[in-house]
Short mmCIF file of C-alpha atoms in Angstrom, two decimals:
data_model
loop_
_atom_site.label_atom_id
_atom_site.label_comp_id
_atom_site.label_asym_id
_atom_site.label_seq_id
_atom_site.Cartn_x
_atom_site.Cartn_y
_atom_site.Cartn_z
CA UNK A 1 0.00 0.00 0.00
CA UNK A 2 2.86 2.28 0.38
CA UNK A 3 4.35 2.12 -3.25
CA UNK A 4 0.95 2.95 -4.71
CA UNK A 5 2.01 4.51 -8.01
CA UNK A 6 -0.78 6.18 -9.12
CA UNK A 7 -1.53 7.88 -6.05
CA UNK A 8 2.35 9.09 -6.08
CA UNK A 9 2.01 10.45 -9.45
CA UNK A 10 -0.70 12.06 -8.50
CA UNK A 11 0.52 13.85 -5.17
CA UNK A 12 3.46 14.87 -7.10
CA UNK A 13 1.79 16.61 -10.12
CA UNK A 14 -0.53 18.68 -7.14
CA UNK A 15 2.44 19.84 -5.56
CA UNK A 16 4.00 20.91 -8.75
CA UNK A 17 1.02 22.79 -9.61
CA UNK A 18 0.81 24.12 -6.45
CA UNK A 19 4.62 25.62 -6.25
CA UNK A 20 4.36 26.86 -9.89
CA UNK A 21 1.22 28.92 -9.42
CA UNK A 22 2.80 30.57 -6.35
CA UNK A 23 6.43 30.89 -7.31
CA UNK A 24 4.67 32.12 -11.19
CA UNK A 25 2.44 34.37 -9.72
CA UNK A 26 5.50 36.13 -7.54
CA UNK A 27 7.68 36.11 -10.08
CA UNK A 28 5.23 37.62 -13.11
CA UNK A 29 3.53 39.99 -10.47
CA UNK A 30 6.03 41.14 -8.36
CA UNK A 31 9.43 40.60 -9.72
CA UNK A 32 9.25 42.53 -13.06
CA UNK A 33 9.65 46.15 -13.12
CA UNK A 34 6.59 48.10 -14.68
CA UNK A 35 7.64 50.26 -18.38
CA UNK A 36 5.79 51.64 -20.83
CA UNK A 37 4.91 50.10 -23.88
CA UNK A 38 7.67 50.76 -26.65
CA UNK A 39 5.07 49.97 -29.73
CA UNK A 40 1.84 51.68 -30.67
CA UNK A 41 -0.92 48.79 -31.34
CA UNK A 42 -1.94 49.83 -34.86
CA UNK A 43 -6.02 50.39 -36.09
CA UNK A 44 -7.24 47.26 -36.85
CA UNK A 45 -5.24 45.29 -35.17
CA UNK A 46 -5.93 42.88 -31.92
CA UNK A 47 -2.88 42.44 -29.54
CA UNK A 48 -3.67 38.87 -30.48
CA UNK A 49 -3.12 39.14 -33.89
CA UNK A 50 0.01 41.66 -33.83
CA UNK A 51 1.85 39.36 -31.46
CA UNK A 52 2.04 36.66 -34.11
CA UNK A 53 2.96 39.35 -36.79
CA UNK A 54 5.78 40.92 -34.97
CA UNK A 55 7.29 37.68 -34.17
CA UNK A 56 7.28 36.20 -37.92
CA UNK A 57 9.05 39.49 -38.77
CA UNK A 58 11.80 38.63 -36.05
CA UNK A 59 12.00 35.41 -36.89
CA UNK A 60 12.70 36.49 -40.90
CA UNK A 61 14.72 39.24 -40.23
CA UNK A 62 16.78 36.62 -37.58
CA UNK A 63 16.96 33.66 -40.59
CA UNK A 64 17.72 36.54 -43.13
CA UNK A 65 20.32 38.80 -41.27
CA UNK A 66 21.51 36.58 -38.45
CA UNK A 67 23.68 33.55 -38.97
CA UNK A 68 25.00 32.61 -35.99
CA UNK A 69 21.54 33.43 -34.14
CA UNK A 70 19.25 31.19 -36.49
CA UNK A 71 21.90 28.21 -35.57
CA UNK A 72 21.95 29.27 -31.50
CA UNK A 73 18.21 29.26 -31.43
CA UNK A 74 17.85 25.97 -33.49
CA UNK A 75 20.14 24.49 -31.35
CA UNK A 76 18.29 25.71 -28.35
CA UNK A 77 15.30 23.73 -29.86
CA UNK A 78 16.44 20.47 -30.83
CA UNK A 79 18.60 20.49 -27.39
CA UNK A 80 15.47 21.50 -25.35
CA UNK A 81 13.43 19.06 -27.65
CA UNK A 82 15.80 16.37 -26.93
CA UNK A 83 16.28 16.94 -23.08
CA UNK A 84 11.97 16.64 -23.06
CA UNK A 85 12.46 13.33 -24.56
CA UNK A 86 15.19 12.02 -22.48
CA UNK A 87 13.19 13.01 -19.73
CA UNK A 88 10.84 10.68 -20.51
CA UNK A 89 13.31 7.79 -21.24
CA UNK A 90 14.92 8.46 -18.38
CA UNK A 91 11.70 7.42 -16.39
CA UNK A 92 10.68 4.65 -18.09
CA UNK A 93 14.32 3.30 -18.18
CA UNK A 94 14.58 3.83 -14.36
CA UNK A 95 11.17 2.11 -13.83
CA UNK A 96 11.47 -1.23 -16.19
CA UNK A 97 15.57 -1.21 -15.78
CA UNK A 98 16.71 -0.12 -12.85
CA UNK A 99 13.24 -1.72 -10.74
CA UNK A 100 12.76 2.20 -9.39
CA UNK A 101 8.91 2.57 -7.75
CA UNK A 102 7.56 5.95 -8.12
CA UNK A 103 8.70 7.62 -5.00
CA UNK A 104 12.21 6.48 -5.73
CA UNK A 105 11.32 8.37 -9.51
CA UNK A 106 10.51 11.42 -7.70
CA UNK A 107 13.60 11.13 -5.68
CA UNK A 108 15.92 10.93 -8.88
CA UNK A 109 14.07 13.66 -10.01
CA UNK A 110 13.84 16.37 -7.06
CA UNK A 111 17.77 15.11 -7.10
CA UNK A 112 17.83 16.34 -10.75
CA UNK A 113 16.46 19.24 -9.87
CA UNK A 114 18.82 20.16 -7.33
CA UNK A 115 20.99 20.04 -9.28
CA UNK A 116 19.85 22.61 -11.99
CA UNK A 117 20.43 25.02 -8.86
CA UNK A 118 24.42 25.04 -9.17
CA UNK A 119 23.88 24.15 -13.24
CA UNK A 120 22.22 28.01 -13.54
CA UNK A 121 24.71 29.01 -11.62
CA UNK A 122 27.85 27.43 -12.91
CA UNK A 123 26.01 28.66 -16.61
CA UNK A 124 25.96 32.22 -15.57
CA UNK A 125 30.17 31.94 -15.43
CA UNK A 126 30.03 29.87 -18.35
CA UNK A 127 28.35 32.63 -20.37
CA UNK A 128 30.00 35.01 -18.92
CA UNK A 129 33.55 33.71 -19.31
CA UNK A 130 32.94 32.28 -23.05
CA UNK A 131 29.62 33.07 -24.32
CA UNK A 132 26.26 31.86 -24.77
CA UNK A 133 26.72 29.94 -27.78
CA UNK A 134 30.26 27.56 -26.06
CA UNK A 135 28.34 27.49 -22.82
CA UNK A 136 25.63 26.00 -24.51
CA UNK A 137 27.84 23.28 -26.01
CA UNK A 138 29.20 22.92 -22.54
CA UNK A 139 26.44 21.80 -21.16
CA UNK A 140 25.02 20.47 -23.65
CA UNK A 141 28.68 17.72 -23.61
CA UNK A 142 28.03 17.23 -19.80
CA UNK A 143 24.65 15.91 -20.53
CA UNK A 144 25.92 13.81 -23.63
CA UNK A 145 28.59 12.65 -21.05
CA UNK A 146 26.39 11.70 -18.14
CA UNK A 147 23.33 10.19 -20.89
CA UNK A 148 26.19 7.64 -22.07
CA UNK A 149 27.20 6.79 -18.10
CA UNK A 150 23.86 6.20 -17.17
CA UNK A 151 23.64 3.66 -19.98
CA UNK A 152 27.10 2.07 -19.41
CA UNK A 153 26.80 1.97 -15.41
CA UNK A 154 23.45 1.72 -14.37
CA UNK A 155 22.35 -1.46 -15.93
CA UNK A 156 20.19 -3.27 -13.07
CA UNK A 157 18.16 -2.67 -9.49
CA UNK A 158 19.80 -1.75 -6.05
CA UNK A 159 21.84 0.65 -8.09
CA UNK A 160 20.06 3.72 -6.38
CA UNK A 161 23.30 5.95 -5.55
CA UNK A 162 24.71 5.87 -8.88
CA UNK A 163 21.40 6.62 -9.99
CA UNK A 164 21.36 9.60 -7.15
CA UNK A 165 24.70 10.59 -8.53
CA UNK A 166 24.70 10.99 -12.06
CA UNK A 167 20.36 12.56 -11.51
CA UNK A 168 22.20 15.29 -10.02
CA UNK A 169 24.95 15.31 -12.34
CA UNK A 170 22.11 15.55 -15.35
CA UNK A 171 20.47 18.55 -13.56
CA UNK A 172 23.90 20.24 -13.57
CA UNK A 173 23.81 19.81 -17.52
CA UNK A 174 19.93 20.83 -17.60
#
């Protein structure tokens, strides 16, 4: 009765929606600092509908005029795409691999997330010292690094601390 899955999952995903309404609502109501608006909406227009059109032209004038920006923010995609996906493999590999029940998923994941704390951090210098686009490839060779030792090491149950480990080592990379 105490490894009841379902239930876990469902726990979990309340208390997720329940820190990001509160942390969201500080941080959009509170932690951005008022200014006017820098465009006029034009006649005819909805802020809907001019939303869409001012990003298309920033996206054409970025493919157009911007080399190295079209290539950071594609890579920013099919990273981010490919972390969501690992993210996902991650849990079902942990689950029918490693024998994990769903309170030892959370675990490796509130570890993972940890350990984005000192990854945002350590990517501030990162960006700072080199720049966005090499601290991007930075992190995105710690997470190819850790990916291929969770594959080589972890290959069976009772292998919880490694797990622990490299979770936190993944949320660096994240």
């Amino acid at each position: 009765a105490g490894d009841n899955d379902i239930l876990t999952s469902k726990v979990g995903m309340a208390v997720a929606f329940v820190v990001n309404i509160a942390l969201l609502s500080v941080a959009w109501g509170f932690l951005f600092d008022k200014r006017k608006a820098m465009h006029k909406l034009p006649e005819n227009r909805s802020l809907w509908t001019i939303g869409f059109i001012q990003l298309f032209n920033t996206c054409k004038d970025i493919f157009k005029n911007h080399r190295a920006l079209k290539w950071f923010y594609l890579s920013i995609s099919m990273s981010d795409a490919g972390l969501q996906a690992l993210a996902t493999i991650a849990i079902t590999y942990l689950t029918d691999t490693l024998m994990f029940t769903g309170r030892e998923n959370g675990i490796a994941i509130m570890i993972m997330l940890f350990g984005s704390v000192p990854g945002a951090m350590l990517s501030n210098y990162t960006t700072r010292k080199l720049d966005p686009v090499k601290s991007s490839m930075v992190s995105l060779t710690l997470l190819i690094i850790t990916t291929t030792l969770f594959a080589i090491l972890l290959t069976g149950p009772d292998q919880h601390l490694e797990t622990y480990i490299l979770a936190f080592v993944w949320g660096v990379g994240t």
